[in-house]
Coordinates of C-alpha atoms in Angstrom, one line a residue:
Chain T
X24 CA 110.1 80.4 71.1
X25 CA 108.8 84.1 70.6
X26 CA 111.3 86.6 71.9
X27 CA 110.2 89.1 74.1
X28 CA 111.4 92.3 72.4
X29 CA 109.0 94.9 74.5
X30 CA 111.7 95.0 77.4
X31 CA 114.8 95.8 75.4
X32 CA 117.0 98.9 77.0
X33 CA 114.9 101.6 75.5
X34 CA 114.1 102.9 79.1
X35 CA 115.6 103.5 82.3
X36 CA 116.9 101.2 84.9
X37 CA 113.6 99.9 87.1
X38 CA 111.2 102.1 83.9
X39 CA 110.6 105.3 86.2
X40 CA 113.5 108.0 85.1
X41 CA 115.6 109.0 87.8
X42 CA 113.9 112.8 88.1
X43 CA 110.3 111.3 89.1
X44 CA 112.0 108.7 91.3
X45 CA 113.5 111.0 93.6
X46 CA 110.2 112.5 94.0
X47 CA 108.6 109.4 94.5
X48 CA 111.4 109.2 97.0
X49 CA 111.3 112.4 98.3
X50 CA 107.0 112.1 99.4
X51 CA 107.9 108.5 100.3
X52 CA 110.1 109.3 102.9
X53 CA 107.7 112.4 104.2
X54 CA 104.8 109.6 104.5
X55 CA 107.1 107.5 107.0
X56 CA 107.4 110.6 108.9
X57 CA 104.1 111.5 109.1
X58 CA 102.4 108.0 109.8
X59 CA 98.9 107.5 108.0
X60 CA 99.0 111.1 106.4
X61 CA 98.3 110.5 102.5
X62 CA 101.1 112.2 100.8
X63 CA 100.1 113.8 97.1
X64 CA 102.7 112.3 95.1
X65 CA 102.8 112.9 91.0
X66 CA 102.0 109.4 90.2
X67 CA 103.9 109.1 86.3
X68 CA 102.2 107.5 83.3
X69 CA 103.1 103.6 83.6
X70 CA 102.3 101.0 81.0
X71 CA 99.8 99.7 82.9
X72 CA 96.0 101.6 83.6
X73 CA 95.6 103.9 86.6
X74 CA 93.6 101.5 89.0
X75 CA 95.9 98.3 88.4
X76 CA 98.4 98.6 90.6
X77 CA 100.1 101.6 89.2
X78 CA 100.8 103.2 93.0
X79 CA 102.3 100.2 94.4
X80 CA 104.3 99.6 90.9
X81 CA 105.6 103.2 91.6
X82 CA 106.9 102.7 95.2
X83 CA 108.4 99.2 94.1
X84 CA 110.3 100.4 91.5
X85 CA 111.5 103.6 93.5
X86 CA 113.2 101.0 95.8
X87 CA 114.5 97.8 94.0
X88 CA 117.9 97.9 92.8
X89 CA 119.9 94.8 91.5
X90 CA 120.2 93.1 94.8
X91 CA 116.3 92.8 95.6
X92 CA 114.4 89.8 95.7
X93 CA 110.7 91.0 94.6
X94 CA 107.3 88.7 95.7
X95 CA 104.2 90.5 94.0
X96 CA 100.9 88.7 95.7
X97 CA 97.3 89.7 94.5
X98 CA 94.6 88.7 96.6
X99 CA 97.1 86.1 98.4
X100 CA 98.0 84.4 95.4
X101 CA 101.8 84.7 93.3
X102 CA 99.9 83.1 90.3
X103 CA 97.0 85.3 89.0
X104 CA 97.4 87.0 85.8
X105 CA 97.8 90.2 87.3
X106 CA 100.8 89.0 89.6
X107 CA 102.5 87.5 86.8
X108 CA 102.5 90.2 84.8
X109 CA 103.5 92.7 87.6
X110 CA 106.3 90.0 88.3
X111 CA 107.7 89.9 85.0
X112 CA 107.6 93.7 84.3
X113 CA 109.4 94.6 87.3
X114 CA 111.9 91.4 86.3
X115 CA 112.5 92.8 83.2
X116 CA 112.8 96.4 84.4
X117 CA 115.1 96.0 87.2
X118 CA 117.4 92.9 86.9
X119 CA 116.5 91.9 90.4
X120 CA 115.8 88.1 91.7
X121 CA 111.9 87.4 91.9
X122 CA 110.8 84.5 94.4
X123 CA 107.4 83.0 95.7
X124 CA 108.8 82.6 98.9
X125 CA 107.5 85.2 101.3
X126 CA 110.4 84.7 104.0
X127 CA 113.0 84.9 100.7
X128 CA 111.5 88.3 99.8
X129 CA 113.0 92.2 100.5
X130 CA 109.9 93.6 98.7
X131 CA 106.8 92.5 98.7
X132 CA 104.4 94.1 96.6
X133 CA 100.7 92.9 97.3
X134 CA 96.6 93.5 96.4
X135 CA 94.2 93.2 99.0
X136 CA 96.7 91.0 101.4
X137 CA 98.8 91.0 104.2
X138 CA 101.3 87.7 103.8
X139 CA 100.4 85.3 106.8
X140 CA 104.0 85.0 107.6
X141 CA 105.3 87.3 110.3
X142 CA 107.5 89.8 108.0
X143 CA 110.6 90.6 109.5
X144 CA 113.4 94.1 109.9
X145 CA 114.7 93.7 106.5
X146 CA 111.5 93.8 104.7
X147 CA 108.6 96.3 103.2
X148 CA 105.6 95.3 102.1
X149 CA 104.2 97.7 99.5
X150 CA 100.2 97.4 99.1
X151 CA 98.3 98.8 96.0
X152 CA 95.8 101.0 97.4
X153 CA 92.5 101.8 94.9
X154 CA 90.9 104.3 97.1
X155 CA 93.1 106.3 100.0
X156 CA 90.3 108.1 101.2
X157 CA 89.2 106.8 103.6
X158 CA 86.4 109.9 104.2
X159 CA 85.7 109.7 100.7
X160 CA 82.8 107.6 101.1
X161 CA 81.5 110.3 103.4
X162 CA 82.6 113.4 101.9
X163 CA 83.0 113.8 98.0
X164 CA 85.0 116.5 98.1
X165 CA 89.2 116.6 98.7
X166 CA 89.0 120.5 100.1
X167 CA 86.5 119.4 102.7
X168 CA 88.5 116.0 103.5
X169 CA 91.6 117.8 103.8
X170 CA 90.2 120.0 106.0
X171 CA 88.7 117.1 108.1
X172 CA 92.2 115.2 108.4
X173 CA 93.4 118.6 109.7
X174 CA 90.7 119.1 112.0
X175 CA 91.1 115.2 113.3
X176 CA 87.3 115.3 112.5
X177 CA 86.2 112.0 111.9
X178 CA 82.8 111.8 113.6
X179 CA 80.9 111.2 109.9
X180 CA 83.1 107.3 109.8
X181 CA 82.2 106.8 113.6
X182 CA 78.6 107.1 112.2
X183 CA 79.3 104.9 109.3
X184 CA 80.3 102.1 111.5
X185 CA 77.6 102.7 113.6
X186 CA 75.4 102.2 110.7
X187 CA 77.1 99.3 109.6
X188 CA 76.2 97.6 112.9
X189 CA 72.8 98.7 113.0
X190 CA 72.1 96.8 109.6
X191 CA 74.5 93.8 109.6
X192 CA 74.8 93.5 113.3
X193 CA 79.1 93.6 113.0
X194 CA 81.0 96.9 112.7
X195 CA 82.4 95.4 109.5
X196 CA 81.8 97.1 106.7
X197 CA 83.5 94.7 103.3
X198 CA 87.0 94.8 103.4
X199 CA 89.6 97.6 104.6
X200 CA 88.1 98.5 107.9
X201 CA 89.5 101.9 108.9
X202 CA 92.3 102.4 111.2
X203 CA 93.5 105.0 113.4
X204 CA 97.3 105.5 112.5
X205 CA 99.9 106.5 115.9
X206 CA 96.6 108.1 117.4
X207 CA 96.3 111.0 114.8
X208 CA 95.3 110.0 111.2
X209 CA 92.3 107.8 110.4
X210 CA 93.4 105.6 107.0
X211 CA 92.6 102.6 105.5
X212 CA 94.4 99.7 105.1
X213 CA 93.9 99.3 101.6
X214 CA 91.3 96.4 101.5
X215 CA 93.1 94.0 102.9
X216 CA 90.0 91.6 105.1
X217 CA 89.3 92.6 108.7
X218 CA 92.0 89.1 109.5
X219 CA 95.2 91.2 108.5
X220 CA 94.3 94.5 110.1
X221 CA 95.7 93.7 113.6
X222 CA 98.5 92.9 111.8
X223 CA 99.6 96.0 110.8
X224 CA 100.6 97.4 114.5
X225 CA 103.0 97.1 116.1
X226 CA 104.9 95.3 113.3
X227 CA 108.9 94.4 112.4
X228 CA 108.7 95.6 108.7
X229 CA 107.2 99.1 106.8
X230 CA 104.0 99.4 105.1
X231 CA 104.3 101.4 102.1
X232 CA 100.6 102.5 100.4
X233 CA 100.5 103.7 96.9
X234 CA 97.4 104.7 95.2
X235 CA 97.9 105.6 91.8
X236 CA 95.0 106.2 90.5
X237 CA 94.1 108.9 93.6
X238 CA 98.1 110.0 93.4
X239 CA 98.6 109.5 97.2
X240 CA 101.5 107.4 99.4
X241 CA 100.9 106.9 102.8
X242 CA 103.0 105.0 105.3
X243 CA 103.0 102.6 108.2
X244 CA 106.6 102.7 110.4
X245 CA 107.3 99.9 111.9
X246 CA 106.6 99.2 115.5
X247 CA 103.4 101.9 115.0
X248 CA 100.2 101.6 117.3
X249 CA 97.8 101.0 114.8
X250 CA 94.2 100.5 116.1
X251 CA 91.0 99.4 113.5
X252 CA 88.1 101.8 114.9
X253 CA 86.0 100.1 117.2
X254 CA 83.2 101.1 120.3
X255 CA 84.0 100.2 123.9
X256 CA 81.0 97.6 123.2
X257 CA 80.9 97.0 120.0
X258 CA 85.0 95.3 119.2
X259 CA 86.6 94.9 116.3
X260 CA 86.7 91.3 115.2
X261 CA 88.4 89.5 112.3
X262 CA 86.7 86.6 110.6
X263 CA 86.1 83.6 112.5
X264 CA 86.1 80.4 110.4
X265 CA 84.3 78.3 112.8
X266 CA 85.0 74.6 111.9
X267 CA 86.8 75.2 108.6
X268 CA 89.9 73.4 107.4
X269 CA 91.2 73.7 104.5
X270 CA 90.6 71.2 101.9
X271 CA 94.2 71.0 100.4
X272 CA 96.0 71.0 103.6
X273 CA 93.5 70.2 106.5
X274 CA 94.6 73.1 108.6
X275 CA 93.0 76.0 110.2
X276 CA 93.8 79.4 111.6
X277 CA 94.3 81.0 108.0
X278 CA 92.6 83.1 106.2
X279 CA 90.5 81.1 103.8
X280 CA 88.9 81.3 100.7
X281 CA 85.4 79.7 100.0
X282 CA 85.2 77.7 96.7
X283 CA 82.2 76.3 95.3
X284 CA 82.6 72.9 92.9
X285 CA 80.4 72.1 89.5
X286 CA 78.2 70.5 91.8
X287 CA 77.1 73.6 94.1
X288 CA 79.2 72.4 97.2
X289 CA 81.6 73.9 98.9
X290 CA 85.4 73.8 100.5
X291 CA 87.7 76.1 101.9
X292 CA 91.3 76.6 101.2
X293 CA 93.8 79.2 102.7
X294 CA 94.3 82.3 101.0
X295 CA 97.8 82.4 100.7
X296 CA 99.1 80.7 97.9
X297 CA 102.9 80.2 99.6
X298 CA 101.7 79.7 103.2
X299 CA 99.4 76.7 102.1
X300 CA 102.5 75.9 100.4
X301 CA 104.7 75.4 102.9
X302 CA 102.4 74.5 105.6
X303 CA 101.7 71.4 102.8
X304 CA 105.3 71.0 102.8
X305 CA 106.8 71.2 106.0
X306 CA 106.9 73.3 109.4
X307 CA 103.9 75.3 109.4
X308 CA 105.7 79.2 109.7
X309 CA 105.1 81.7 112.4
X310 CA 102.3 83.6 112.3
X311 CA 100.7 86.8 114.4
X312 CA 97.0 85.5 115.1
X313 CA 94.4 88.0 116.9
X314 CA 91.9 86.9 119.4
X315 CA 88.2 88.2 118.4
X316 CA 87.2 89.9 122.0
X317 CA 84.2 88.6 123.8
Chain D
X5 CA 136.3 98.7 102.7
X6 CA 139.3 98.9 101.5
X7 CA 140.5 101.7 99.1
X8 CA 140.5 100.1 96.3
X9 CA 136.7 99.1 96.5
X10 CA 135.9 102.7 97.1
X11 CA 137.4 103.6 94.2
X12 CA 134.0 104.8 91.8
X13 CA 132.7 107.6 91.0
X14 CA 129.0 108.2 92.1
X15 CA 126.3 106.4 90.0
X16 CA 122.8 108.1 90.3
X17 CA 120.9 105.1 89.1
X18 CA 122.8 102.4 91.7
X19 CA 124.2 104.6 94.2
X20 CA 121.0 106.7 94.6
X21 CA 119.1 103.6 94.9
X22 CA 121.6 102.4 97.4
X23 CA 121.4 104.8 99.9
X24 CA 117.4 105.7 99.4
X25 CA 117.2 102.6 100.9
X26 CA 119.3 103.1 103.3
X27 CA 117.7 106.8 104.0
X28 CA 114.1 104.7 104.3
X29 CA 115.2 102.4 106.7
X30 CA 117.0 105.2 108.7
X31 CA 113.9 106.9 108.9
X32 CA 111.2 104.0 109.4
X33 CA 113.8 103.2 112.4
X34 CA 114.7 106.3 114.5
X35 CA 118.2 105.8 116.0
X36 CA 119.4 103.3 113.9
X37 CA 122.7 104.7 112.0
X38 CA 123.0 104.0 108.4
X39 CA 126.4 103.4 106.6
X40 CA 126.0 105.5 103.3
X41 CA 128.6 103.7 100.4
X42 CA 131.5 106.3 99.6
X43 CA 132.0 107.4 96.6
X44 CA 134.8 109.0 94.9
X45 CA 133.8 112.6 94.9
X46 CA 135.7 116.0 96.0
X47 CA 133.5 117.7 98.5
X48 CA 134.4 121.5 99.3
X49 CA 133.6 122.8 102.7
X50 CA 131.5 122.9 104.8
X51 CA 129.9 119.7 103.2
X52 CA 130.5 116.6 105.1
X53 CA 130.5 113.5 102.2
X54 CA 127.5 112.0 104.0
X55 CA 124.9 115.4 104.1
X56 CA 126.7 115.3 99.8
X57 CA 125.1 112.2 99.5
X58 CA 121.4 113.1 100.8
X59 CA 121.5 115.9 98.7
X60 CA 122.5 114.3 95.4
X61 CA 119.5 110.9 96.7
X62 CA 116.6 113.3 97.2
X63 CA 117.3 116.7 95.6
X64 CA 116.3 117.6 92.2
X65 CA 114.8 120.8 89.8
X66 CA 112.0 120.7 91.7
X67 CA 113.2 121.5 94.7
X68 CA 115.3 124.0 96.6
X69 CA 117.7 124.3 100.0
X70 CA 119.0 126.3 102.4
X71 CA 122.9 126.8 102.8
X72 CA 124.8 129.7 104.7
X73 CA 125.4 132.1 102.2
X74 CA 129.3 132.1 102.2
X75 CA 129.6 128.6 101.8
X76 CA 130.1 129.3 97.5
X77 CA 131.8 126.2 96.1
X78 CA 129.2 124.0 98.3
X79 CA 126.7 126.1 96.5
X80 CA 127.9 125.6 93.3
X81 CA 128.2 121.7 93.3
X82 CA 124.7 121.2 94.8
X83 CA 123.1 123.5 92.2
X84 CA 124.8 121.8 89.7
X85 CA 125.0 118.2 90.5
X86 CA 121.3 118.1 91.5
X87 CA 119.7 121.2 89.9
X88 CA 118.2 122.3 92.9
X89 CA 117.6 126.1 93.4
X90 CA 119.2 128.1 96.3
X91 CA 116.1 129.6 98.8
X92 CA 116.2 131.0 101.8
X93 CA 115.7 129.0 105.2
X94 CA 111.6 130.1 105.5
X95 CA 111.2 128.8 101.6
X96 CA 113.6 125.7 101.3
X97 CA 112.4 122.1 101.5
X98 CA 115.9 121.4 102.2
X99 CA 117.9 123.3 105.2
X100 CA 121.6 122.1 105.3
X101 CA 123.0 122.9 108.4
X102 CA 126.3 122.5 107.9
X103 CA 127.7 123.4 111.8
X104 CA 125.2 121.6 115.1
X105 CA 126.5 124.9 116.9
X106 CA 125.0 127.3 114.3
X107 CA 121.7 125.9 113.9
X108 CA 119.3 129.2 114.2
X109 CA 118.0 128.1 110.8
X110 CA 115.9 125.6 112.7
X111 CA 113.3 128.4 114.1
X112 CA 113.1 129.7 110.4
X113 CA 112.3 126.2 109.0
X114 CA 109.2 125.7 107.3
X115 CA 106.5 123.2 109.1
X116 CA 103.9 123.1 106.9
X117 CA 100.2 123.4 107.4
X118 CA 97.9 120.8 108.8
X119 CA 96.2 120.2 105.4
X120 CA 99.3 119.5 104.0
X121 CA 101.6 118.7 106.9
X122 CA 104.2 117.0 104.4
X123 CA 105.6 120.7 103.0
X124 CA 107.3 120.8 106.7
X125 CA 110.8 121.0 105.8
X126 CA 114.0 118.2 105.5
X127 CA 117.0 119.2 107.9
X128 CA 120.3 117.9 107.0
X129 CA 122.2 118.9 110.5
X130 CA 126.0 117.9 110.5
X131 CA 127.6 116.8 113.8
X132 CA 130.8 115.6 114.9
X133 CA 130.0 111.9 115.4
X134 CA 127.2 109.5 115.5
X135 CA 127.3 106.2 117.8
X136 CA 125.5 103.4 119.5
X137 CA 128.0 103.5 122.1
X138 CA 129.0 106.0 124.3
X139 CA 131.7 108.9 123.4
X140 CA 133.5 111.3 125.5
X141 CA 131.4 114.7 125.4
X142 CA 128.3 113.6 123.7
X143 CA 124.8 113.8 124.4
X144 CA 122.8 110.7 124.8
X145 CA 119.7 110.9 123.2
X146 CA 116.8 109.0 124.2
X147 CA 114.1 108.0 121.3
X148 CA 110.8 106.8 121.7
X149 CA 107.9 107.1 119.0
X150 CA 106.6 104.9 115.6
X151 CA 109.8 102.9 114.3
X152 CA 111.2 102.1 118.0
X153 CA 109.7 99.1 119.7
X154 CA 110.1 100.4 123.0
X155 CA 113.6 103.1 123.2
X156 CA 116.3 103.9 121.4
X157 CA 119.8 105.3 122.6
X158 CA 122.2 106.7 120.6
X159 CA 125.2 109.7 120.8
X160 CA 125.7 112.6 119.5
X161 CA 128.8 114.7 119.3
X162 CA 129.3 118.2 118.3
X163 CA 125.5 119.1 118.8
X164 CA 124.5 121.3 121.6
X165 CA 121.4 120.5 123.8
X166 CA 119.7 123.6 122.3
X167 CA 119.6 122.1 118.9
X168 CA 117.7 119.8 120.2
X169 CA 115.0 122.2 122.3
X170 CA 114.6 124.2 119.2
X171 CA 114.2 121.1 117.3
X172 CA 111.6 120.2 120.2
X173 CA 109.8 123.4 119.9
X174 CA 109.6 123.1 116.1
X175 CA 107.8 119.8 116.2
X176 CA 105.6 120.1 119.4
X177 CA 102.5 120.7 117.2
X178 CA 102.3 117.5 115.3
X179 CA 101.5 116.8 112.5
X180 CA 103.2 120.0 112.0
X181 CA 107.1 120.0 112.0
X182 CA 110.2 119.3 110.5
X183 CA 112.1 116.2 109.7
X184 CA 115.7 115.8 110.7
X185 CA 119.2 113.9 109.3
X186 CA 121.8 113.9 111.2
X187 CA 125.1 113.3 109.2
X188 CA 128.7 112.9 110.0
X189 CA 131.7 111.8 108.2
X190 CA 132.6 108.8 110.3
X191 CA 136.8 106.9 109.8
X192 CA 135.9 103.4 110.2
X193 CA 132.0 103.5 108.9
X194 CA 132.3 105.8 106.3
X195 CA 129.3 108.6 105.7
X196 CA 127.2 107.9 108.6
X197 CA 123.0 109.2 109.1
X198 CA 120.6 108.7 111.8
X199 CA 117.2 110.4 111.1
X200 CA 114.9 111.6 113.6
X201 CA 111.3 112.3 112.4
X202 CA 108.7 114.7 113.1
X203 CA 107.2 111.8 115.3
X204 CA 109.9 110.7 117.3
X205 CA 110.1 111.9 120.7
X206 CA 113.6 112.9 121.9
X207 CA 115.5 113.1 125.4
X208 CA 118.7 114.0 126.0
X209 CA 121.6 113.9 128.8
X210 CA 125.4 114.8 128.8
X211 CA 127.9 111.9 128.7
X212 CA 130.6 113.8 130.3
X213 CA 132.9 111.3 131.4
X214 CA 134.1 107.7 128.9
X215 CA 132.3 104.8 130.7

């Protein structure tokens, strides 16, 4: 067997040196207090690219110590490449226990996915964040968006949505619809699909952002109103899978993924690679489900 | 805990680690009071162990408190155990308050500006005692905001009410404000913390009699 020799003690405990932690610590805990702000943070070179995780990799390691158990999820699943590696690295790093098991997990880092499973008190879910911005597709530039978040001025995404309706008849807009943190800051969700937003209020655990490519954190408490922007007529709505089961497990009321075969047809399977696990195994676990309005 | 487990000296890596965590939850949960681990550590007066803590989790070179000026040998350990540079109250990013009853520091506090709310200062207020439960003389404090599911009680002694108006007046303009620890040195629990962020909403009432 080849040894792995890159992870031998040439670096600090959990990679990050202890100076740069405590300001990652330091913005992180301003973020909680200031729910949906986007804190700057000084996001340090990792061995990984900018744009790969490097913001949630930041928070993650700023918080596990020997006694965490560590999940890392991309796009719902613990087994793509970039998962694994993630996995491994932070292993390596920080000595701490690693686990599929969403319910088994005190950190849960994640790409574009909110777990199915209700999380509980004694966990945060960290999410890797490509663009923070949530005005940047309307403004370019970070004086005038700044200025905007101050100013609660947020009239230029109303008018994005609107347009969004007017072509595709749904106010969604891809994934990551934008959400209006505590009643103050408009943020995005990191693009997670419109079927985990409502999941974010309201909840038991803390949503940790990190973008660190844009070198922001921002921060959803616990038990925090969180409400995706919708128009007394036009309502939010998740994904409806009308008639959909999933091919693996024959259960619905997931978030599923649409796979074509070699011959052009096509299944469904849920998203989440450990909740399709254990609803194939056992008890199906709890989830939060939202009603689409009429 | 006995004595014997208490028995290290801090560790930055494990320890700091340790009790970020338990700063994050403290904070993500408004009212909730977080057991700090004790260390073995001599900490000169006014310093509770607790606010010693905070300060050697979150401060470093590249930041700066506010102390009273005659505490010295406080001054001298914080500078040198964490690097952190001595500013006044209007400057600081940290404001140690080392007495409840002395706390005109709040008023002088920075806030920050609303493009960058998060340069509203940390305080690290030391009271008498921190509990769930009522205590003779306290103040029952009660917390609503992000982090509480509906309200949160808990008791404070050896802070007056006006700490708390000033703190109220400080933070009415969110997202502009301060951010609050409140430490105490606790004989059963150890170095205690509760935090109360910029967001929570606070209301208060004297427990004058044990019930």
């Amino acid at each position: 067997m080849i040894e792995n020799l890159r992870f031998q003690e040439s670096f600090n405990y959990a990679y990050i040196d202890e100076f740069t932690k405590k300001e990652i610590r330091r913005k992180t805990l301003k973020a909680v207090c200031i729910p949906g702000y986007q804190v700057p943070y000084a996001s340090p070179e990792m061995p990984i690219s900018r744009g790969w995780g490097t913001g949630g990799l930041h928070l993650t390691l700023s918080l596990v110590g020997p006694d965490d158990t560590v999940k890392v999820i991309d796009q719902g699943s613990d087994a793509s490449v970039n998962a694994c590696n993630l996995r491994l690295f932070i292993k390596e790093m920080a000595k701490c226990a690693v686990t599929f098991d969403t319910a088994a997990a005190t950190i849960i880092q994640s790409r574009h996915r909110v777990p199915e499973e209700i999380l509980t008190e004694k966990q945060i879910l960290v999410l890797q964040v490509p663009q923070p911005e949530v005005l940047r597709r309307v403004e370019r530039h970070e004086a005038k968006t700044r200025i905007m978040h101050a100013e609660a001025d947020y009239a230029k995404i109303w008018v994005t949505l609107y347009e969004a309706y007017v072509r595709s008849g749904t106010l969604r807009n891809g994934a990551g619809h934008p959400i209006l943190v505590n009643g103050r800051y408009v943020a995005t969700p990191s693009p997670i699909p419109s079927w985990d937003v409502p999941n974010l209020s309201m909840a038991r655990c803390l949503y940790l952002f990190g973008a660190g490519r844009e070198k922001r954190i921002h921060a959803i408490p616990p038990f925090t109103r969180v409400e995706p922007l919708e128009f007394d007529d036009i309502r939010f709505k998740v994904e409806e899978f009308i008639g959909v089961h999933c091919s693996a497990s024959g259960q619905d009321k997931a978030f599923m993924d649409q796979i074509y075969a070699e011959d052009f047809s096509r299944f469904w399977v849920i998203n989440d690679s450990n909740f399709l696990d254990k609803v194939r195994q056992g008890p199906r676990p709890s989830q939060r489900l939202f009603t689409n309005p009429e | 805990m006995s004595a014997l487990a208490m028995a290290k000296s801090y560790d930055q890596i494990f320890d700091g680690q340790k009790h970020y965590r338990t700063l994050l939850q403290c904070t993500a949960r408004p009212g909730m009071i977080g057991q700090l681990d004790d260390v073995l550590m001599e900490v000169p007066a006014p310093l509770n162990r607790a606010t010693t803590l905070i300060a050697l989790t979150l401060m470093s070179a590249d930041s700066s408190f506010h102390l009273e000026q005659s505490a010295e040998q406080a001054m001298d350990l914080l500078c040198r155990e964490t690097l952190a540079k001595p500013a006044t109250a209007e400057q600081a990013d940290f404001v140690l308050i080392a007495d409840a009853r002395r706390f005109e520091e709040i008023d002088r506090a920075r806030t920050g500006n609303l493009a960058y709310p998060e340069q509203g200062a940390t305080l690290v207020v030391q009271v008498a005692a921190l509990s769930p439960a009522p205590m003779p003389d306290s103040l029952r404090l009660t917390l609503a905001g992000p982090g509480i599911e509906s309200e949160a009680a808990v008791f404070v002694s050896g802070a007056p009410v006006e700490l708390f108006e000033a703190l109220q007046k400080r933070n009415v303009e969110f997202p502009l404000g301060v951010d609050s620890f409140f430490t105490c040195d606790s004989l059963s629990a150890g170095p205690c913390v509760m935090a109360l962020p910029r967001t929570t909403r606070v209301k208060w009432e004297p427990v004058s009699e044990w019930s």
